[in-house]
Amino acid sequence: MKRILAKGGVVATLALSVVLGASAVHAQQTIKVGWTIPAEESKYWMMKRPQEFPDIGKAYNIEWVQFQGTAPMTQALAAGALDCATQSPLALAQGTVSGGLKAYIVAQHVFEKPGSFSVYWAVKDDSPIKTIADLKGKTLSINTLGSGIYGPMAILLKQAGLDAAKDVKLVEVGFALSEEGLRSGRVDSAVMNQPFAARMEAKGGTRKLFSLSQQQPNIVHILEACRADFIDKSPDLAKLYVRDLTLGMQKALANREETLKVVNEVMKAPIPVLETYLLRDNDFARDPGAAPNFTAIQQMLDVYVETGMLPKKVDVSAWKHPTIVAPLK
């Protein structure tokens, strides 16, 4: 009887080990990903059309966690609560310099290039403001004080003889309310982003004053970053994820009609509104393979140092993994 009980104990122990081992493998194959709105079409495809990605749900799983911006995701990455997340170059740099975050840029979502949409400041058609220099003493909106678009804007004001900290008043207005702020007179010039710019332009009565592309032609707005320790410990899992980001971008660009539906499901924006700009010439640019533009990112980091948004120079090469970066097939 003792031998039978002992044998049973061994079997039970082995069974428990198998269960625990299986749970550990399952946990290891689940990646926690932060996301936000808008302009993450590759991730929206992965989220809403997982059947189009052979590895999702089979080789690995994704736990999607929504955030309201990149800065909170930077904090979540630094705390180890996320494995990968959408980032702006500035948020990632601040997390690196001040938060001790070590990460790799693995893909890129949207950027600006000549001919594409560029974030801009608008004024009313009848406004006496004709040049950047005319903004002295005026009120401008910005989505968030200290956001990534502040640096290029401050450079452009400086080139026109203005100090962004002294010669203009900046007020925080979310992109969705920028048009209302301008038309109501709350601000003299409002920052515009898509899809809100397309909506405002369709109504008329406003004009573009200046855009970020005047400071730098290839500004990177959002990219994908993963914690360095996650990639170092689980390189195969990271490769699966980056491979699907690459595939997601390809699907988004290849099938615009379906992408409109996918984005509608995520953003809840009417397809007729999305139709006016999404993946058209008046939208941001997207690299076909989701490849990060490290040269442009370095130029942006240098601007942030110049405008005091970063306390010291950051070398973008530290963010580039030798093998795990889009495009991956």
Tab-separated table of C-alpha atoms in Angstrom:
chain	number	residue	atom	x	y	z
A	1	MET	CA	0.000	0.000	0.000
A	2	LYS	CA	2.827	2.396	0.874
A	3	ARG	CA	4.491	1.627	-2.441
A	4	ILE	CA	1.218	2.292	-4.266
A	5	LEU	CA	0.716	5.589	-2.444
A	6	ALA	CA	4.293	6.600	-3.100
A	7	LYS	CA	3.883	5.705	-6.732
A	8	GLY	CA	0.652	7.675	-6.853
A	9	GLY	CA	2.446	10.635	-5.304
A	10	VAL	CA	5.114	10.523	-7.981
A	11	VAL	CA	2.470	10.377	-10.699
A	12	ALA	CA	0.601	13.311	-9.141
A	13	THR	CA	3.824	15.289	-8.888
A	14	LEU	CA	4.666	14.565	-12.492
A	15	ALA	CA	1.164	15.555	-13.586
A	16	LEU	CA	1.397	18.803	-11.646
A	17	SER	CA	4.769	19.509	-13.226
A	18	VAL	CA	3.319	18.992	-16.684
A	19	VAL	CA	0.428	21.362	-15.933
A	20	LEU	CA	2.732	24.000	-14.491
A	21	GLY	CA	5.136	23.563	-17.374
A	22	ALA	CA	2.345	23.961	-19.888
A	23	SER	CA	1.146	27.095	-18.107
A	24	ALA	CA	4.654	28.530	-18.157
A	25	VAL	CA	4.984	27.883	-21.884
A	26	HIS	CA	1.578	29.447	-22.491
A	27	ALA	CA	2.515	32.495	-20.459
A	28	GLN	CA	5.816	32.792	-22.277
A	29	GLN	CA	4.003	32.760	-25.614
A	30	THR	CA	1.672	35.629	-24.711
A	31	ILE	CA	2.933	39.112	-25.450
A	32	LYS	CA	1.461	42.193	-23.760
A	33	VAL	CA	1.087	45.031	-26.259
A	34	GLY	CA	0.052	48.635	-25.672
A	35	TRP	CA	-1.837	50.525	-28.372
A	36	THR	CA	-3.698	53.771	-28.941
A	37	ILE	CA	-5.634	55.761	-31.556
A	38	PRO	CA	-5.054	56.718	-34.370
A	39	ALA	CA	-2.665	55.538	-37.112
A	40	GLU	CA	-1.736	51.997	-36.043
A	41	GLU	CA	-3.292	50.150	-38.960
A	42	SER	CA	-0.933	47.158	-38.823
A	43	LYS	CA	-1.898	46.529	-35.196
A	44	TYR	CA	-5.581	47.122	-35.919
A	45	TRP	CA	-5.408	44.402	-38.576
A	46	MET	CA	-3.758	42.024	-36.098
A	47	MET	CA	-6.403	42.892	-33.515
A	48	LYS	CA	-9.526	42.729	-35.692
A	49	ARG	CA	-8.468	40.200	-38.352
A	50	PRO	CA	-6.296	37.694	-36.425
A	51	GLN	CA	-7.353	34.913	-38.807
A	52	GLU	CA	-5.213	36.636	-41.468
A	53	PHE	CA	-2.082	35.965	-39.404
A	54	PRO	CA	-1.139	32.265	-39.243
A	55	ASP	CA	0.845	32.554	-35.995
A	56	ILE	CA	-1.602	34.574	-33.884
A	57	GLY	CA	-3.562	32.271	-31.616
A	58	LYS	CA	-1.353	29.339	-32.572
A	59	ALA	CA	2.345	30.045	-32.129
A	60	TYR	CA	1.662	32.929	-29.745
A	61	ASN	CA	-1.069	35.149	-28.317
A	62	ILE	CA	-1.382	38.913	-27.868
A	63	GLU	CA	-2.897	40.653	-24.872
A	64	TRP	CA	-3.965	44.068	-26.153
A	65	VAL	CA	-3.984	46.968	-23.678
A	66	GLN	CA	-5.358	50.346	-24.798
A	67	PHE	CA	-3.847	53.657	-23.623
A	68	GLN	CA	-4.667	57.320	-24.217
A	69	GLY	CA	-1.180	58.281	-25.345
A	70	THR	CA	2.438	57.229	-25.686
A	71	ALA	CA	3.754	58.650	-22.395
A	72	PRO	CA	1.685	56.284	-20.182
A	73	MET	CA	2.874	53.388	-22.330
A	74	THR	CA	6.473	54.467	-21.772
A	75	GLN	CA	5.868	54.201	-18.047
A	76	ALA	CA	4.228	50.796	-18.475
A	77	LEU	CA	7.195	49.549	-20.490
A	78	ALA	CA	9.644	50.811	-17.872
A	79	ALA	CA	7.637	49.080	-15.145
A	80	GLY	CA	7.598	45.802	-17.068
A	81	ALA	CA	3.807	45.867	-17.427
A	82	LEU	CA	4.065	45.798	-21.239
A	83	ASP	CA	6.386	43.917	-23.552
A	84	CYS	CA	5.897	46.180	-26.576
A	85	ALA	CA	3.984	49.386	-27.247
A	86	THR	CA	3.449	52.340	-29.516
A	87	GLN	CA	5.903	55.135	-28.790
A	88	SER	CA	6.811	58.575	-30.034
A	89	PRO	CA	10.540	59.281	-30.368
A	90	LEU	CA	10.310	61.868	-27.576
A	91	ALA	CA	8.436	59.621	-25.132
A	92	LEU	CA	10.889	56.802	-25.734
A	93	ALA	CA	13.849	59.136	-25.289
A	94	GLN	CA	12.478	60.561	-22.058
A	95	GLY	CA	11.876	57.058	-20.751
A	96	THR	CA	15.441	56.150	-21.637
A	97	VAL	CA	17.044	59.229	-20.096
A	98	SER	CA	14.861	59.674	-17.023
A	99	GLY	CA	13.122	56.347	-16.479
A	100	GLY	CA	15.924	53.898	-17.067
A	101	LEU	CA	14.011	52.221	-19.879
A	102	LYS	CA	16.041	50.006	-22.193
A	103	ALA	CA	14.223	49.245	-25.414
A	104	TYR	CA	14.570	48.487	-29.097
A	105	ILE	CA	12.643	50.110	-31.940
A	106	VAL	CA	11.219	47.186	-33.910
A	107	ALA	CA	8.875	48.884	-36.393
A	108	GLN	CA	7.396	52.195	-37.502
A	109	HIS	CA	3.757	53.169	-37.906
A	110	VAL	CA	3.491	56.590	-39.538
A	111	PHE	CA	5.814	59.390	-40.569
A	112	GLU	CA	5.888	62.436	-42.808
A	113	LYS	CA	7.500	62.688	-46.202
A	114	PRO	CA	7.349	65.243	-49.009
A	115	GLY	CA	3.848	65.159	-50.449
A	116	SER	CA	2.212	63.459	-47.451
A	117	PHE	CA	0.181	65.025	-44.677
A	118	SER	CA	2.184	67.073	-42.199
A	119	VAL	CA	0.921	68.263	-38.827
A	120	TYR	CA	0.162	71.962	-39.227
A	121	TRP	CA	-1.150	75.085	-37.511
A	122	ALA	CA	-4.182	76.724	-39.095
A	123	VAL	CA	-5.778	80.159	-38.889
A	124	LYS	CA	-9.109	81.513	-40.068
A	125	ASP	CA	-9.303	82.734	-43.643
A	126	ASP	CA	-9.917	86.292	-42.485
A	127	SER	CA	-7.167	86.262	-39.852
A	128	PRO	CA	-4.567	89.066	-40.086
A	129	ILE	CA	-1.919	86.429	-39.281
A	130	LYS	CA	-0.060	85.801	-42.531
A	131	THR	CA	3.351	84.553	-41.361
A	132	ILE	CA	4.836	82.792	-38.346
A	133	ALA	CA	6.272	86.133	-37.184
A	134	ASP	CA	2.711	87.483	-36.954
A	135	LEU	CA	2.037	85.018	-34.125
A	136	LYS	CA	3.811	87.224	-31.590
A	137	GLY	CA	1.478	87.822	-28.666
A	138	LYS	CA	-1.067	85.335	-30.041
A	139	THR	CA	-2.562	82.153	-28.581
A	140	LEU	CA	-1.770	78.791	-30.168
A	141	SER	CA	-3.180	75.391	-29.350
A	142	ILE	CA	-1.069	72.280	-28.861
A	143	ASN	CA	-2.309	68.786	-28.100
A	144	THR	CA	-0.134	68.424	-24.992
A	145	LEU	CA	2.504	70.730	-23.579
A	146	GLY	CA	5.812	68.960	-24.043
A	147	SER	CA	4.521	66.651	-26.781
A	148	GLY	CA	6.739	65.535	-29.629
A	149	ILE	CA	5.461	68.203	-32.021
A	150	TYR	CA	6.593	71.011	-29.696
A	151	GLY	CA	10.272	70.747	-30.664
A	152	PRO	CA	9.892	71.297	-34.418
A	153	MET	CA	7.310	74.023	-33.778
A	154	ALA	CA	9.671	75.838	-31.389
A	155	ILE	CA	12.453	75.673	-33.991
A	156	LEU	CA	10.203	77.203	-36.652
A	157	LEU	CA	9.152	80.000	-34.303
A	158	LYS	CA	12.805	80.627	-33.423
A	159	GLN	CA	13.684	80.909	-37.100
A	160	ALA	CA	10.989	83.592	-37.376
A	161	GLY	CA	12.431	85.504	-34.422
A	162	LEU	CA	9.996	84.245	-31.775
A	163	ASP	CA	10.578	82.471	-28.485
A	164	ALA	CA	7.959	79.734	-28.013
A	165	ALA	CA	8.181	80.116	-24.243
A	166	LYS	CA	7.810	83.908	-24.157
A	167	ASP	CA	6.355	85.355	-27.350
A	168	VAL	CA	3.263	83.165	-27.745
A	169	LYS	CA	0.735	81.607	-25.400
A	170	LEU	CA	0.289	77.850	-25.737
A	171	VAL	CA	-2.890	76.203	-24.481
A	172	GLU	CA	-3.605	72.488	-24.392
A	173	VAL	CA	-6.433	71.485	-26.708
A	174	GLY	CA	-6.973	67.909	-27.832
A	175	PHE	CA	-6.776	67.316	-31.573
A	176	ALA	CA	-10.495	66.514	-31.674
A	177	LEU	CA	-11.335	69.991	-30.311
A	178	SER	CA	-8.751	71.993	-32.263
A	179	GLU	CA	-11.164	73.071	-34.980
A	180	GLU	CA	-13.744	74.267	-32.461
A	181	GLY	CA	-11.060	76.188	-30.591
A	182	LEU	CA	-10.076	78.011	-33.765
A	183	ARG	CA	-13.559	78.747	-35.086
A	184	SER	CA	-14.783	79.951	-31.675
A	185	GLY	CA	-11.838	82.314	-31.303
A	186	ARG	CA	-10.459	80.590	-28.228
A	187	VAL	CA	-7.151	80.336	-30.051
A	188	ASP	CA	-5.690	82.382	-32.885
A	189	SER	CA	-4.008	79.376	-34.465
A	190	ALA	CA	-4.830	75.702	-33.965
A	191	VAL	CA	-2.744	72.589	-34.459
A	192	MET	CA	-4.330	70.106	-36.864
A	193	ASN	CA	-3.916	66.371	-37.208
A	194	GLN	CA	-5.817	63.736	-39.144
A	195	PRO	CA	-8.685	62.883	-39.290
A	196	PHE	CA	-9.691	66.249	-37.849
A	197	ALA	CA	-7.824	68.277	-40.471
A	198	ALA	CA	-9.775	66.629	-43.295
A	199	ARG	CA	-13.050	67.370	-41.538
A	200	MET	CA	-12.134	71.028	-41.022
A	201	GLU	CA	-10.863	71.504	-44.561
A	202	ALA	CA	-14.104	70.117	-45.957
A	203	LYS	CA	-16.054	72.837	-44.143
A	204	GLY	CA	-13.772	75.623	-45.404
A	205	GLY	CA	-13.082	78.980	-43.801
A	206	THR	CA	-9.542	78.182	-42.621
A	207	ARG	CA	-6.052	78.061	-44.107
A	208	LYS	CA	-2.725	76.490	-43.274
A	209	LEU	CA	-0.172	78.801	-41.680
A	210	PHE	CA	2.836	76.491	-41.247
A	211	SER	CA	3.575	72.801	-40.987
A	212	LEU	CA	6.196	70.671	-39.251
A	213	SER	CA	7.593	69.587	-42.610
A	214	GLN	CA	9.096	73.059	-42.929
A	215	GLN	CA	11.455	72.151	-40.078
A	216	GLN	CA	12.181	68.522	-41.021
A	217	PRO	CA	10.799	66.641	-44.037
A	218	ASN	CA	10.727	63.111	-42.566
A	219	ILE	CA	9.356	63.428	-39.037
A	220	VAL	CA	8.496	60.095	-37.437
A	221	HIS	CA	5.332	60.365	-35.376
A	222	ILE	CA	4.833	56.905	-33.890
A	223	LEU	CA	6.886	53.742	-33.848
A	224	GLU	CA	6.824	50.375	-32.113
A	225	ALA	CA	9.253	49.630	-29.296
A	226	CYS	CA	9.831	46.521	-27.188
A	227	ARG	CA	11.653	46.204	-23.904
A	228	ALA	CA	15.248	45.070	-24.411
A	229	ASP	CA	15.006	42.408	-21.705
A	230	PHE	CA	11.878	40.971	-23.347
A	231	ILE	CA	13.632	40.635	-26.699
A	232	ASP	CA	16.803	39.285	-25.122
A	233	LYS	CA	14.881	36.614	-23.177
A	234	SER	CA	12.311	35.745	-25.860
A	235	PRO	CA	13.829	36.503	-29.267
A	236	ASP	CA	11.701	33.936	-31.113
A	237	LEU	CA	8.499	35.381	-29.679
A	238	ALA	CA	9.644	38.912	-30.534
A	239	LYS	CA	10.377	37.805	-34.104
A	240	LEU	CA	6.859	36.400	-34.473
A	241	TYR	CA	5.407	39.716	-33.349
A	242	VAL	CA	7.599	41.878	-35.601
A	243	ARG	CA	6.926	39.546	-38.523
A	244	ASP	CA	3.196	40.090	-38.013
A	245	LEU	CA	3.639	43.857	-37.725
A	246	THR	CA	5.355	43.715	-41.108
A	247	LEU	CA	2.575	41.584	-42.545
A	248	GLY	CA	-0.065	43.835	-41.005
A	249	MET	CA	1.377	46.908	-42.671
A	250	GLN	CA	1.462	45.094	-46.000
A	251	LYS	CA	-2.182	44.054	-45.650
A	252	ALA	CA	-3.245	47.552	-44.620
A	253	LEU	CA	-1.655	49.132	-47.682
A	254	ALA	CA	-2.674	46.395	-50.123
A	255	ASN	CA	-6.380	46.353	-49.264
A	256	ARG	CA	-7.586	49.878	-48.550
A	257	GLU	CA	-11.272	48.920	-48.666
A	258	GLU	CA	-10.821	46.370	-45.891
A	259	THR	CA	-8.532	48.712	-43.960
A	260	LEU	CA	-11.306	51.316	-43.903
A	261	LYS	CA	-13.564	48.711	-42.290
A	262	VAL	CA	-10.904	47.662	-39.797
A	263	VAL	CA	-10.176	51.251	-38.745
A	264	ASN	CA	-13.905	51.960	-38.502
A	265	GLU	CA	-14.272	49.032	-36.098
A	266	VAL	CA	-11.444	50.359	-33.926
A	267	MET	CA	-11.978	54.136	-34.053
A	268	LYS	CA	-15.766	54.104	-34.570
A	269	ALA	CA	-15.245	56.878	-37.124
A	270	PRO	CA	-17.705	56.712	-40.063
A	271	ILE	CA	-16.217	55.178	-43.196
A	272	PRO	CA	-17.243	58.235	-45.308
A	273	VAL	CA	-15.049	60.374	-43.021
A	274	LEU	CA	-12.149	57.913	-43.161
A	275	GLU	CA	-12.547	57.718	-46.927
A	276	THR	CA	-11.602	61.401	-47.278
A	277	TYR	CA	-8.035	60.924	-46.073
A	278	LEU	CA	-7.020	57.450	-44.868
A	279	LEU	CA	-4.167	56.078	-46.998
A	280	ARG	CA	-4.536	58.939	-49.456
A	281	ASP	CA	-2.047	61.689	-50.319
A	282	ASN	CA	-3.440	63.866	-47.514
A	283	ASP	CA	-2.643	61.207	-44.915
A	284	PHE	CA	0.604	60.402	-43.127
A	285	ALA	CA	3.120	58.213	-44.935
A	286	ARG	CA	3.700	54.555	-44.124
A	287	ASP	CA	6.700	52.457	-45.021
A	288	PRO	CA	5.551	49.314	-46.915
A	289	GLY	CA	7.625	47.105	-44.630
A	290	ALA	CA	7.083	49.138	-41.442
A	291	ALA	CA	10.829	49.856	-41.422
A	292	PRO	CA	11.968	52.473	-38.884
A	293	ASN	CA	13.756	55.551	-40.238
A	294	PHE	CA	16.577	55.691	-37.692
A	295	THR	CA	18.262	58.644	-39.413
A	296	ALA	CA	15.116	60.780	-39.154
A	297	ILE	CA	14.587	59.710	-35.546
A	298	GLN	CA	18.126	60.801	-34.674
A	299	GLN	CA	17.491	64.199	-36.248
A	300	MET	CA	14.375	64.560	-34.116
A	301	LEU	CA	16.239	63.622	-30.940
A	302	ASP	CA	18.839	66.284	-31.721
A	303	VAL	CA	16.053	68.864	-32.088
A	304	TYR	CA	14.674	67.877	-28.680
A	305	VAL	CA	18.090	68.452	-27.131
A	306	GLU	CA	18.380	71.815	-28.892
A	307	THR	CA	14.985	72.952	-27.573
A	308	GLY	CA	15.624	71.692	-24.044
A	309	MET	CA	13.106	68.867	-24.163
A	310	LEU	CA	15.888	66.348	-23.561
A	311	PRO	CA	18.711	67.051	-21.088
A	312	LYS	CA	21.355	65.231	-23.095
A	313	LYS	CA	22.047	63.654	-26.473
A	314	VAL	CA	20.575	60.227	-27.153
A	315	ASP	CA	22.197	57.901	-29.688
A	316	VAL	CA	19.501	56.129	-31.698
A	317	SER	CA	21.888	53.264	-32.550
A	318	ALA	CA	21.327	51.942	-29.009
A	319	TRP	CA	17.695	51.339	-29.985
A	320	LYS	CA	18.467	49.209	-33.030
A	321	HIS	CA	18.568	45.445	-32.582
A	322	PRO	CA	20.899	43.714	-35.069
A	323	THR	CA	18.255	41.260	-36.322
A	324	ILE	CA	14.821	41.905	-34.791
A	325	VAL	CA	13.488	44.916	-36.674
A	326	ALA	CA	10.935	45.340	-39.467
A	327	PRO	CA	10.647	44.317	-42.167
A	328	LEU	CA	10.727	40.660	-41.134
A	329	LYS	CA	9.296	37.831	-43.179
